[in-house]
Amino acid sequence: MTCLPTHTERKLGLVIDLDTCVGCHGCATSCKEWNTGGYSAPLSDIDPYGADPDGAWLNRIHSYEVGDGTESRTVHFPRSCLHCETPDCVTVCPTGASFKRAEDGIVLVDPDLCIGCKLCSWACAYGAREYDPSHGVMKKCTLCVDRIYNEHLAPEDRTPACVRACPTGARHFGDLGDPESAVSKLVAERGGFDLLGAFGYKPVNKYLPPRSRRDARTVSADAPDKAPQKQKIAAPTTAIESLFSWVDRALSR
Amino acid sequence: MHPAYSVILFTTASGAGYGLLVWLALLSATGVLPADRWLGFTGLAISLGLISVGLLASTFHLGHPERAWRAFSQWRSSWLSREGVAAVATYIPAGIFGIGWVFLERTDGIFAILGLLSAALAVVTVYCTGMIYASLRTIRQWNQPLVPWIYIALALATGAVLMLALIHVFGMESPWFSLLTAVLVGIALFLKQRYWSTIDTEKKTWTIGDATGLGKHGQVRVLDLPHTQANFIMREMGYAVARNHAEKLRGYVRLLAFLVPGALCLITIAPSALLATPAALLAVIAAGVGVAVERWLFFAEAEHVSMLYYGRPAA
Ligand code: SF4
Ligand code: SF4
């Protein structure tokens, strides 16, 4: 049914830390690998090793340059379906292939019902749905619905493939509808935000902002509390420690 | 937005077909058109033929055309589904109306009522088509209140141009219908001009800073795209081929879809059939080509908000 549920019991989603993400594309690769054999398999590529490769991916990692001068920085930005609470991508679907689950809020496409009209991809504000030309149906992030409840997997693997793969721990998975969950607390603590919040689709996934820069160029004498804490070295007690202490001072000059 | 060629063919052809159905029903119910078998057959064959060709064409761009019937199920939420339901529903009264006219040579009583019902459903179908686009908040140039009314105005105008050609080919004439057609074309032009000036002057709502949420940290620029080749999103939503020539193409639309057919309709008022009939037929060709270009431009000028992630500064 393409009418949206009025209420979902849980709001499963991702929290993505833009401060820690190093843009390695590991999550996207892991996603592709899992999902080409997963819920809506295959996730095909056309001419993958040729000059003009093309294919459906459910997760794309952008890299932006933000700001100018000393405060400028590179921000790596993974982008996938945000499992919005009130998205038009579901309601525009003429066949009922697109739906949002009442039990956990996951937005899915049923590959057996989809006619490949692409209207849902037009309705998504985030470019999160990609048409698979060789399968003739729409593909999107499933939040690894076939992993997170999968009792054949070890408990630590019952999490989305992207979260499991991220080498820097920049991706977190959990129930954003429960204010006591670890992800909700993380969002509150770090000031997590919505993409295009004013647009009105109410994304469930949240992004954590990059922290402000902390180094000699941005920290001045009149802001001592912001200065990186120098590790205090205890007064030397033995000759060998005196020697090291001298080496440390010499090297610090 | 990438123009879907089958959708352009569909909306142009079936729009004119639905418009013609409206005029056939109205003019026969009011007794302006005679209940002549061959007039009815030709008119309804062209109208229902254009509608059917359009509907068939619209399934060509589907990934799974064989599943198209599933699209009738979600009319509660989806304008595309509503369009499908209305399109099929129109056939039923239109079919009985056609049987009355062609086989019984009757366009009065129950046949008139069913004809008018099919005309109403035709307008509803075209309205649904317009709303498929107008309801998409992700595309500012489509998410305009005028959009469904332009679809209806163009369907009625192109349908009237077809009706006028039919009237002349069947050796009849109707100066007031010539005038009415020219007025309809004029109304459609007026709405389209209003539409263009709205989308040109309206402020863009969203920036790359809003899309990434990084705007408060400063200017956001693309450093690296996620991939080396264009992906589905960039090809489908990022189509920009015609945008530089938009002004020129708008000129062609003004000329072919509106000014030329409008002027030719006025020429059909001339008492000489030698002049009027070719003018009416030429108007059909000009309007057909003009509206197809208009539909193409409607896609090409549409900017999708998701392209912000790919570096478009505002949408
Ligand atoms: S991110 Fe796009 S595809 Fe995912 S729920 Fe939101 S609107 Fe739909
Ligand atoms: S492409 Fe498939 S899922 Fe998307 S709107 Fe069309 S039928 Fe529904």
Coordinates of C-alpha atoms and ligand atoms in Angstrom, one line a residue:
Chain A
M1 CA 0.0 0.0 0.0
T2 CA 1.5 3.3 -0.9
C3 CA -0.4 5.3 1.7
L4 CA 2.1 6.0 4.5
P5 CA 1.6 4.5 7.9
T6 CA 0.3 7.1 10.4
H7 CA 2.8 5.8 13.0
T8 CA 5.8 3.5 13.0
E9 CA 6.6 1.5 16.1
R10 CA 10.3 2.1 15.7
K11 CA 12.3 4.5 13.5
L12 CA 15.3 2.5 12.4
G13 CA 18.0 4.5 10.7
L14 CA 21.6 5.6 10.4
V15 CA 23.6 8.3 12.0
I16 CA 26.5 9.4 9.9
D17 CA 29.4 11.3 11.4
L18 CA 30.8 13.8 8.9
D19 CA 33.7 14.5 11.3
T20 CA 35.1 11.0 11.2
C21 CA 34.3 9.8 7.7
V22 CA 37.5 9.7 5.7
G23 CA 35.8 9.1 2.3
C24 CA 37.2 5.6 1.8
H25 CA 34.0 4.3 0.0
G26 CA 34.3 1.2 2.1
C27 CA 30.6 1.4 3.1
A28 CA 29.5 1.8 -0.5
T29 CA 31.6 -1.2 -1.6
S30 CA 30.3 -3.3 1.2
C31 CA 26.7 -2.3 0.5
K32 CA 27.1 -3.2 -3.2
E33 CA 28.6 -6.6 -2.3
W34 CA 25.8 -7.5 0.2
N35 CA 22.9 -6.1 -1.9
T36 CA 23.9 -7.7 -5.2
G37 CA 22.9 -11.0 -3.4
G38 CA 20.4 -9.5 -1.0
Y39 CA 16.8 -8.4 -0.8
S40 CA 16.4 -7.0 -4.3
A41 CA 19.2 -8.9 -6.1
P42 CA 20.9 -8.3 -8.4
L43 CA 22.4 -4.9 -8.1
S44 CA 23.7 -4.9 -11.6
D45 CA 26.5 -3.0 -13.4
I46 CA 26.7 -2.5 -17.1
D47 CA 30.2 -2.5 -18.6
P48 CA 31.8 -2.5 -15.2
Y49 CA 35.4 -2.7 -16.4
G50 CA 34.9 -0.8 -19.6
A51 CA 35.3 2.8 -20.5
D52 CA 31.8 3.9 -19.5
P53 CA 30.7 1.8 -16.5
D54 CA 27.1 2.3 -15.3
G55 CA 25.2 0.6 -12.4
A56 CA 22.9 1.0 -9.5
W57 CA 24.4 1.8 -6.1
L58 CA 22.5 2.4 -3.0
N59 CA 25.1 4.5 -1.3
R60 CA 27.3 7.2 -2.8
I61 CA 30.2 9.1 -1.2
H62 CA 30.6 12.7 -2.1
S63 CA 33.5 14.9 -1.1
Y64 CA 32.9 18.6 -0.6
E65 CA 35.2 21.5 0.2
V66 CA 33.5 23.7 2.8
G67 CA 34.5 27.2 3.9
D68 CA 37.5 29.4 3.1
G69 CA 40.8 30.2 4.7
T70 CA 42.0 28.5 7.8
E71 CA 38.5 27.2 8.6
S72 CA 38.1 25.5 5.2
R73 CA 38.0 21.7 5.2
T74 CA 37.2 18.7 3.2
V75 CA 34.0 16.9 4.2
H76 CA 33.3 13.4 3.0
F77 CA 29.6 12.9 2.7
P78 CA 28.0 9.5 2.3
R79 CA 24.5 9.7 0.9
S80 CA 21.8 7.0 0.8
C81 CA 18.1 6.7 1.5
L82 CA 17.2 8.5 4.7
H83 CA 14.1 6.4 5.4
C84 CA 12.0 9.6 5.7
E85 CA 8.8 9.6 7.8
T86 CA 6.7 11.5 5.3
P87 CA 8.3 11.0 1.9
D88 CA 6.5 11.4 -1.4
C89 CA 8.6 8.7 -3.0
V90 CA 6.2 6.2 -1.4
T91 CA 2.8 7.9 -2.1
V92 CA 3.5 8.6 -5.8
C93 CA 4.1 4.9 -6.6
P94 CA 1.2 3.7 -8.7
T95 CA 1.6 0.0 -8.1
G96 CA 2.1 -0.4 -4.3
A97 CA 5.7 -1.5 -4.9
S98 CA 7.1 1.3 -2.8
F99 CA 6.1 1.1 0.9
K100 CA 7.1 2.2 4.4
R101 CA 6.9 -0.5 7.0
A102 CA 4.8 0.3 10.1
E103 CA 6.9 -1.9 12.4
D104 CA 10.3 -0.2 11.9
G105 CA 9.8 2.6 9.4
I106 CA 12.1 1.1 6.7
V107 CA 11.2 2.3 3.2
L108 CA 11.4 -0.6 0.6
V109 CA 10.6 -1.4 -3.0
D110 CA 9.0 -4.7 -3.7
P111 CA 10.9 -5.9 -6.9
D112 CA 8.1 -8.2 -7.9
L113 CA 5.5 -5.4 -8.0
C114 CA 7.7 -2.5 -9.4
I115 CA 6.9 -1.6 -13.1
G116 CA 10.0 0.6 -13.4
C117 CA 8.1 3.9 -14.1
K118 CA 10.8 5.8 -12.1
L119 CA 8.3 8.3 -10.7
C120 CA 9.5 7.5 -7.1
S121 CA 13.1 8.6 -8.1
W122 CA 11.6 11.9 -9.3
A123 CA 9.8 12.3 -6.0
C124 CA 12.9 11.7 -3.8
A125 CA 14.6 14.9 -2.8
Y126 CA 17.9 13.2 -2.0
G127 CA 18.7 11.3 -5.2
A128 CA 18.6 8.1 -3.2
R129 CA 16.8 5.9 -5.6
E130 CA 18.6 4.4 -8.6
Y131 CA 16.9 2.6 -11.4
D132 CA 18.5 -0.7 -12.4
P133 CA 18.3 -0.9 -16.2
S134 CA 19.1 -4.6 -16.4
H135 CA 16.6 -5.6 -13.7
G136 CA 14.0 -3.1 -14.9
V137 CA 13.1 -2.1 -11.3
M138 CA 13.9 0.7 -8.9
K139 CA 16.6 0.1 -6.3
K140 CA 17.2 1.8 -3.0
C141 CA 18.8 1.3 0.4
T142 CA 17.0 -1.5 2.4
L143 CA 18.7 -0.7 5.7
C144 CA 19.9 -4.3 5.2
V145 CA 16.5 -5.6 6.2
D146 CA 17.9 -9.0 5.4
R147 CA 20.7 -8.7 7.9
I148 CA 19.4 -6.8 10.9
Y149 CA 16.8 -9.5 11.8
N150 CA 18.8 -12.4 10.3
E151 CA 19.3 -15.1 13.0
H152 CA 21.6 -17.0 10.7
L153 CA 24.2 -14.3 11.2
A154 CA 26.3 -13.8 14.3
P155 CA 24.8 -11.1 16.5
E156 CA 27.5 -8.6 15.7
D157 CA 26.7 -8.9 12.0
R158 CA 23.0 -8.1 12.5
T159 CA 23.6 -4.5 11.4
P160 CA 23.7 -2.9 8.0
A161 CA 26.6 -3.9 5.8
C162 CA 27.8 -0.2 5.6
V163 CA 27.9 0.2 9.4
R164 CA 29.8 -3.1 9.8
A165 CA 32.3 -2.1 7.1
C166 CA 33.2 1.5 8.1
P167 CA 36.8 1.4 9.4
T168 CA 36.5 4.7 11.3
G169 CA 33.2 4.0 13.1
A170 CA 31.5 7.0 11.3
R171 CA 28.3 5.1 10.8
H172 CA 25.8 4.2 13.6
F173 CA 22.6 2.2 13.4
G174 CA 19.7 2.2 15.7
D175 CA 16.2 3.3 16.7
L176 CA 15.9 7.0 16.3
G177 CA 12.4 6.9 17.6
D178 CA 13.6 5.9 21.1
P179 CA 15.2 8.9 22.9
E180 CA 17.1 6.5 25.1
S181 CA 18.8 4.7 22.3
A182 CA 22.6 5.1 21.8
V183 CA 22.0 6.7 18.4
S184 CA 19.5 9.2 19.8
K185 CA 21.8 10.2 22.5
L186 CA 24.7 10.6 20.1
V187 CA 22.5 12.9 17.9
A188 CA 21.5 15.0 21.0
E189 CA 25.1 15.2 22.2
R190 CA 26.7 16.1 18.8
G191 CA 23.9 18.3 17.4
G192 CA 22.9 15.9 14.7
F193 CA 20.8 17.4 11.9
D194 CA 18.4 16.6 9.0
L195 CA 19.3 17.1 5.4
L196 CA 16.8 19.6 3.8
G197 CA 14.9 19.7 7.1
A198 CA 12.6 22.4 5.8
F199 CA 11.6 20.4 2.8
G200 CA 9.3 18.4 5.0
Y201 CA 10.0 14.7 4.2
K202 CA 11.2 14.3 7.9
P203 CA 14.3 12.1 7.3
V204 CA 15.0 9.5 10.0
N205 CA 18.7 9.3 9.2
K206 CA 20.8 12.0 10.9
Y207 CA 24.1 13.6 10.1
L208 CA 26.6 14.7 12.8
P209 CA 28.4 18.0 11.9
P210 CA 32.2 18.2 11.4
R211 CA 33.8 19.5 14.6
S212 CA 35.6 22.8 14.5
R213 CA 39.2 22.8 13.6
R214 CA 41.6 22.4 16.5
D215 CA 45.3 23.2 15.7
A216 CA 47.9 25.9 16.2
R217 CA 46.4 28.0 13.5
T218 CA 42.9 28.3 15.0
V219 CA 43.9 28.3 18.6
S220 CA 45.2 31.7 19.9
A221 CA 46.7 32.7 23.3
D222 CA 43.5 34.3 24.4
A223 CA 41.6 31.1 24.1
P224 CA 43.6 28.9 26.3
D225 CA 40.8 26.5 27.0
K226 CA 40.6 25.6 23.4
A227 CA 44.4 24.8 23.2
P228 CA 45.2 21.1 22.7
Q229 CA 46.1 19.7 26.1
K230 CA 49.9 19.2 26.3
Q231 CA 50.6 16.1 28.1
K232 CA 52.4 17.0 31.3
I233 CA 55.5 15.1 31.9
A234 CA 56.2 14.1 35.5
A235 CA 59.5 15.4 37.0
P236 CA 62.3 13.0 36.3
T237 CA 63.3 10.8 39.1
T238 CA 66.1 8.7 37.7
A239 CA 69.0 9.4 35.5
I240 CA 67.6 7.6 32.5
E241 CA 64.3 9.5 32.8
S242 CA 66.3 12.7 33.1
L243 CA 68.0 11.8 29.8
F244 CA 64.6 11.2 28.1
S245 CA 63.2 14.3 29.6
W246 CA 66.2 16.3 28.1
V247 CA 65.6 14.5 24.7
D248 CA 61.9 15.5 24.9
R249 CA 62.8 19.1 25.5
A250 CA 65.4 19.1 22.9
L251 CA 63.1 17.7 20.3
S252 CA 60.3 20.1 21.3
R253 CA 62.5 23.1 20.5
Chain B
M1 CA 14.9 16.4 -16.2
H2 CA 15.6 13.9 -19.0
P3 CA 12.7 14.1 -21.5
A4 CA 11.0 10.7 -21.7
Y5 CA 10.2 10.5 -25.4
S6 CA 7.4 8.1 -24.9
V7 CA 5.8 10.3 -22.3
I8 CA 6.0 13.3 -24.7
L9 CA 4.3 11.3 -27.4
F10 CA 1.8 10.1 -24.9
T11 CA 0.8 13.4 -23.4
T12 CA 0.8 15.2 -26.8
A13 CA -1.3 12.5 -28.7
S14 CA -3.7 11.5 -25.9
G15 CA -4.1 15.1 -24.8
A16 CA -5.3 16.0 -28.3
G17 CA -7.4 12.8 -28.4
Y18 CA -9.1 13.6 -25.1
G19 CA -9.7 17.2 -26.3
L20 CA -11.3 16.0 -29.5
L21 CA -13.5 13.6 -27.5
V22 CA -14.7 16.6 -25.4
W23 CA -15.7 18.5 -28.5
L24 CA -17.3 15.6 -30.3
A25 CA -19.5 15.0 -27.2
L26 CA -20.3 18.6 -26.7
L27 CA -21.1 19.5 -30.3
S28 CA -23.1 16.3 -30.9
A29 CA -25.1 16.6 -27.7
T30 CA -26.0 20.2 -28.6
G31 CA -27.0 19.2 -32.1
V32 CA -24.3 21.3 -33.8
L33 CA -22.8 18.1 -35.3
P34 CA -25.2 15.9 -37.3
A35 CA -25.6 12.3 -36.1
D36 CA -23.9 11.2 -39.3
R37 CA -22.4 7.8 -39.1
W38 CA -19.1 8.6 -41.0
L39 CA -18.5 11.8 -39.2
G40 CA -18.9 9.9 -35.9
F41 CA -16.7 7.0 -37.0
T42 CA -13.9 9.3 -38.3
G43 CA -14.0 11.6 -35.3
L44 CA -14.1 8.8 -32.7
A45 CA -11.5 6.7 -34.5
I46 CA -9.1 9.6 -34.5
S47 CA -9.9 10.5 -30.9
L48 CA -9.8 7.0 -29.4
G49 CA -6.9 6.1 -31.7
L50 CA -4.8 9.0 -30.4
I51 CA -5.7 8.2 -26.8
S52 CA -4.8 4.5 -27.3
V53 CA -1.6 5.1 -29.1
G54 CA -0.6 7.5 -26.4
L55 CA -1.5 5.1 -23.6
L56 CA 0.4 2.3 -25.3
A57 CA 3.4 4.6 -25.8
S58 CA 3.4 5.5 -22.2
T59 CA 4.2 1.9 -21.3
F60 CA 7.2 1.8 -23.5
H61 CA 9.5 3.6 -21.0
L62 CA 8.6 1.2 -18.2
G63 CA 11.1 -1.4 -17.0
H64 CA 8.3 -4.0 -16.9
P65 CA 5.5 -3.0 -19.3
E66 CA 3.8 -6.4 -18.7
R67 CA 3.1 -5.4 -15.2
A68 CA 1.5 -2.1 -16.2
W69 CA -1.9 -3.2 -15.0
R70 CA -0.6 -3.0 -11.4
A71 CA -0.6 0.7 -11.8
F72 CA -4.4 0.9 -11.4
S73 CA -4.2 -0.2 -7.7
Q74 CA -2.9 2.9 -5.8
W75 CA -5.4 5.6 -6.8
R76 CA -5.7 6.5 -3.1
S77 CA -2.3 8.2 -3.0
S78 CA -0.8 8.3 -6.5
W79 CA -1.7 10.7 -9.4
L80 CA -0.2 8.3 -11.9
S81 CA -2.5 5.6 -10.7
R82 CA -5.5 7.9 -10.8
E83 CA -4.5 8.9 -14.4
G84 CA -4.5 5.2 -15.3
V85 CA -7.9 4.6 -13.7
A86 CA -9.5 7.7 -15.3
A87 CA -8.0 6.8 -18.7
V88 CA -9.5 3.4 -18.7
A89 CA -12.8 4.5 -17.2
T90 CA -13.2 7.0 -20.1
Y91 CA -13.3 4.2 -22.6
I92 CA -16.6 2.7 -21.2
P93 CA -19.0 5.7 -21.8
A94 CA -17.0 6.7 -24.9
G95 CA -17.5 3.3 -26.3
I96 CA -21.3 3.3 -25.8
F97 CA -21.4 6.8 -27.1
G98 CA -19.5 5.7 -30.2
I99 CA -21.8 2.7 -30.7
G100 CA -24.9 5.0 -30.6
W101 CA -23.4 7.4 -33.1
V102 CA -21.8 5.0 -35.6
F103 CA -24.3 2.0 -35.5
L104 CA -27.5 3.7 -34.5
E105 CA -26.8 7.2 -35.8
R106 CA -28.1 8.6 -32.6
T107 CA -26.4 11.2 -30.4
D108 CA -29.4 12.2 -28.3
G109 CA -30.8 11.0 -25.0
I110 CA -28.8 8.4 -23.2
F111 CA -26.0 8.6 -25.8
A112 CA -25.7 12.3 -25.3
I113 CA -25.5 11.8 -21.6
L114 CA -22.8 9.1 -22.0
G115 CA -20.9 11.3 -24.4
L116 CA -20.9 14.1 -21.9
L117 CA -19.8 11.7 -19.2
S118 CA -16.9 10.5 -21.3
A119 CA -16.0 14.2 -22.0
A120 CA -15.9 14.9 -18.2
L121 CA -13.8 11.8 -17.6
A122 CA -11.4 13.0 -20.4
V123 CA -10.9 16.3 -18.6
V124 CA -10.3 14.4 -15.3
T125 CA -7.7 12.2 -17.0
V126 CA -5.8 15.2 -18.4
Y127 CA -6.0 16.9 -15.0
C128 CA -4.5 13.8 -13.4
T129 CA -1.7 13.9 -16.0
G130 CA -0.9 17.4 -15.0
M131 CA -1.0 16.6 -11.3
I132 CA 1.6 13.9 -11.7
Y133 CA 4.0 16.7 -12.4
A134 CA 2.5 19.5 -10.4
S135 CA 2.5 17.4 -7.2
L136 CA 6.3 16.8 -7.3
R137 CA 7.8 19.3 -4.8
T138 CA 11.3 18.2 -5.8
I139 CA 11.0 20.0 -9.1
R140 CA 10.2 23.7 -8.8
Q141 CA 9.3 24.2 -12.5
W142 CA 6.7 21.5 -12.3
N143 CA 5.4 22.2 -8.8
Q144 CA 3.3 25.1 -10.0
P145 CA -0.5 25.5 -9.6
L146 CA -0.8 26.4 -13.3
V147 CA 0.6 23.1 -14.6
P148 CA -2.6 21.0 -14.6
W149 CA -4.6 23.9 -16.1
I150 CA -2.1 24.3 -18.9
Y151 CA -2.4 20.5 -19.7
I152 CA -6.2 20.9 -19.8
A153 CA -6.1 24.1 -21.8
L154 CA -3.7 22.6 -24.4
A155 CA -5.8 19.4 -24.6
L156 CA -8.9 21.4 -25.3
A157 CA -7.1 23.7 -27.8
T158 CA -5.4 20.9 -29.7
G159 CA -8.7 18.9 -29.6
A160 CA -10.6 21.9 -31.0
V161 CA -8.0 22.3 -33.8
L162 CA -8.6 18.6 -34.7
M163 CA -12.4 19.1 -34.5
L164 CA -12.2 22.1 -36.8
A165 CA -10.2 20.2 -39.4
L166 CA -12.8 17.4 -39.2
I167 CA -15.6 19.9 -39.7
H168 CA -14.0 21.2 -42.8
V169 CA -13.0 17.9 -44.2
F170 CA -16.6 16.8 -43.9
G171 CA -17.6 19.9 -46.0
M172 CA -19.2 21.7 -43.1
E173 CA -18.2 25.1 -41.8
S174 CA -18.7 26.8 -38.5
P175 CA -17.3 30.3 -38.2
W176 CA -18.1 30.5 -34.6
F177 CA -16.2 27.3 -33.9
S178 CA -13.2 28.6 -35.8
L179 CA -13.3 31.6 -33.6
L180 CA -13.8 29.5 -30.4
T181 CA -10.7 27.4 -31.4
A182 CA -8.6 30.6 -31.9
V183 CA -9.8 31.8 -28.5
L184 CA -8.9 28.5 -26.8
V185 CA -5.4 28.6 -28.4
G186 CA -5.1 32.2 -27.1
I187 CA -6.1 31.2 -23.6
A188 CA -3.5 28.3 -23.6
L189 CA -0.8 30.8 -24.8
F190 CA -1.8 33.2 -22.1
L191 CA -1.4 30.5 -19.4
K192 CA 1.9 29.3 -20.8
Q193 CA 3.3 32.8 -20.8
R194 CA 2.2 33.3 -17.2
Y195 CA 3.9 30.0 -16.4
W196 CA 7.1 30.9 -18.0
S197 CA 7.3 34.3 -16.3
T198 CA 6.5 32.7 -12.9
I199 CA 9.3 30.1 -13.2
D200 CA 11.7 32.8 -14.4
T201 CA 11.1 35.3 -11.7
E202 CA 10.5 33.0 -8.7
K203 CA 13.4 32.7 -6.2
K204 CA 15.2 29.4 -6.0
T205 CA 14.4 27.8 -2.6
W206 CA 17.2 25.4 -1.8
T207 CA 21.0 25.7 -1.9
I208 CA 23.8 23.2 -1.8
G209 CA 24.4 24.4 1.8
D210 CA 20.8 23.3 2.8
A211 CA 21.1 20.0 0.9
T212 CA 24.4 19.0 2.7
G213 CA 23.5 20.8 6.0
L214 CA 27.1 22.2 5.7
G215 CA 26.0 25.8 4.7
K216 CA 26.6 27.1 8.2
H217 CA 30.3 26.1 8.0
G218 CA 30.8 28.2 4.8
Q219 CA 30.6 28.0 1.1
V220 CA 30.1 24.4 -0.1
R221 CA 31.9 23.3 -3.3
V222 CA 32.2 19.9 -4.9
L223 CA 35.6 18.4 -4.5
D224 CA 35.0 14.9 -5.8
L225 CA 32.0 13.2 -7.3
P226 CA 31.2 9.7 -5.9
H227 CA 32.0 8.2 -9.3
T228 CA 33.9 8.9 -12.5
Q229 CA 31.0 8.3 -14.9
A230 CA 27.5 9.9 -14.8
N231 CA 25.0 7.8 -12.9
F232 CA 21.3 7.3 -13.2
I233 CA 20.5 10.4 -11.0
M234 CA 22.8 12.7 -13.0
R235 CA 21.4 11.5 -16.4
E236 CA 17.8 11.5 -15.3
M237 CA 17.7 14.6 -13.1
G238 CA 20.6 16.5 -14.4
Y239 CA 19.6 16.8 -18.1
A240 CA 20.6 20.2 -19.2
V241 CA 20.9 20.0 -22.9
A242 CA 18.2 22.4 -23.9
R243 CA 18.5 24.9 -21.1
N244 CA 20.9 27.2 -22.9
H245 CA 18.5 27.3 -25.9
A246 CA 15.4 27.7 -23.8
E247 CA 14.6 31.2 -25.0
K248 CA 14.9 30.1 -28.6
L249 CA 12.8 26.9 -28.1
R250 CA 10.2 28.9 -26.3
G251 CA 10.0 31.1 -29.4
Y252 CA 9.3 28.0 -31.5
V253 CA 6.6 26.8 -29.1
R254 CA 5.0 30.3 -29.2
L255 CA 5.0 30.2 -33.0
L256 CA 4.1 26.5 -33.7
A257 CA 1.8 25.7 -30.9
F258 CA 0.0 28.9 -30.6
L259 CA 0.5 31.7 -33.1
V260 CA 0.4 29.7 -36.4
P261 CA -2.5 27.4 -35.4
G262 CA -4.4 30.4 -34.0
A263 CA -3.9 32.4 -37.2
L264 CA -4.8 29.4 -39.4
C265 CA -8.0 28.9 -37.4
L266 CA -9.0 32.5 -38.2
I267 CA -8.3 31.8 -41.9
T268 CA -10.8 28.9 -41.8
I269 CA -13.6 31.6 -41.4
A270 CA -12.9 32.4 -45.0
P271 CA -15.9 31.3 -47.1
S272 CA -13.7 29.4 -49.6
A273 CA -13.3 25.7 -48.8
L274 CA -10.2 25.7 -51.0
L275 CA -8.5 28.0 -48.4
A276 CA -10.3 26.9 -45.3
T277 CA -9.7 23.1 -45.4
P278 CA -5.9 23.2 -46.0
A279 CA -5.6 25.9 -43.4
A280 CA -7.4 23.7 -40.9
L281 CA -5.2 20.7 -41.7
L282 CA -2.0 22.8 -41.5
A283 CA -3.1 24.0 -38.1
V284 CA -3.3 20.4 -36.9
I285 CA 0.3 19.7 -38.0
A286 CA 1.7 22.9 -36.5
A287 CA -0.1 22.4 -33.2
G288 CA 1.0 18.8 -33.0
V289 CA 4.7 19.7 -33.5
G290 CA 4.4 22.7 -31.3
V291 CA 2.9 20.9 -28.4
A292 CA 5.5 18.1 -28.7
V293 CA 8.3 20.7 -28.4
E294 CA 6.4 22.4 -25.5
R295 CA 6.4 19.0 -23.7
W296 CA 10.1 18.4 -24.4
L297 CA 10.9 21.9 -23.1
F298 CA 8.8 21.2 -20.0
F299 CA 11.1 18.4 -19.2
A300 CA 14.3 20.0 -20.2
E301 CA 13.7 23.2 -18.2
A302 CA 12.8 21.3 -15.0
E303 CA 15.5 21.3 -12.4
H304 CA 15.6 18.6 -9.7
V305 CA 16.6 19.4 -6.1
S306 CA 18.8 16.3 -5.8
M307 CA 21.2 17.8 -8.3
L308 CA 22.4 20.1 -5.5
Y309 CA 24.4 17.1 -4.2
Y310 CA 26.2 17.1 -7.6
G311 CA 27.2 20.7 -7.3
R312 CA 24.3 22.8 -8.7
P313 CA 24.4 25.8 -6.4
A314 CA 20.6 26.3 -6.1
A315 CA 17.4 24.7 -7.1
Ligands
SF4_1 S1 15.5 9.5 1.1 FE1 14.3 9.5 -0.8 S2 13.9 7.4 -1.2 FE2 14.5 7.5 0.9 S3 12.6 7.7 2.0 FE3 13.4 9.8 1.7 S4 12.4 10.5 -0.2 FE4 12.2 8.2 -0.1
SF4_2 S1 9.6 2.7 -10.3 FE1 8.6 1.0 -9.2 S2 8.7 1.6 -7.0 FE2 9.1 3.5 -8.2 S3 7.1 4.5 -8.4 FE3 7.3 3.1 -10.3 S4 6.4 1.2 -9.7 FE4 6.7 2.3 -7.8

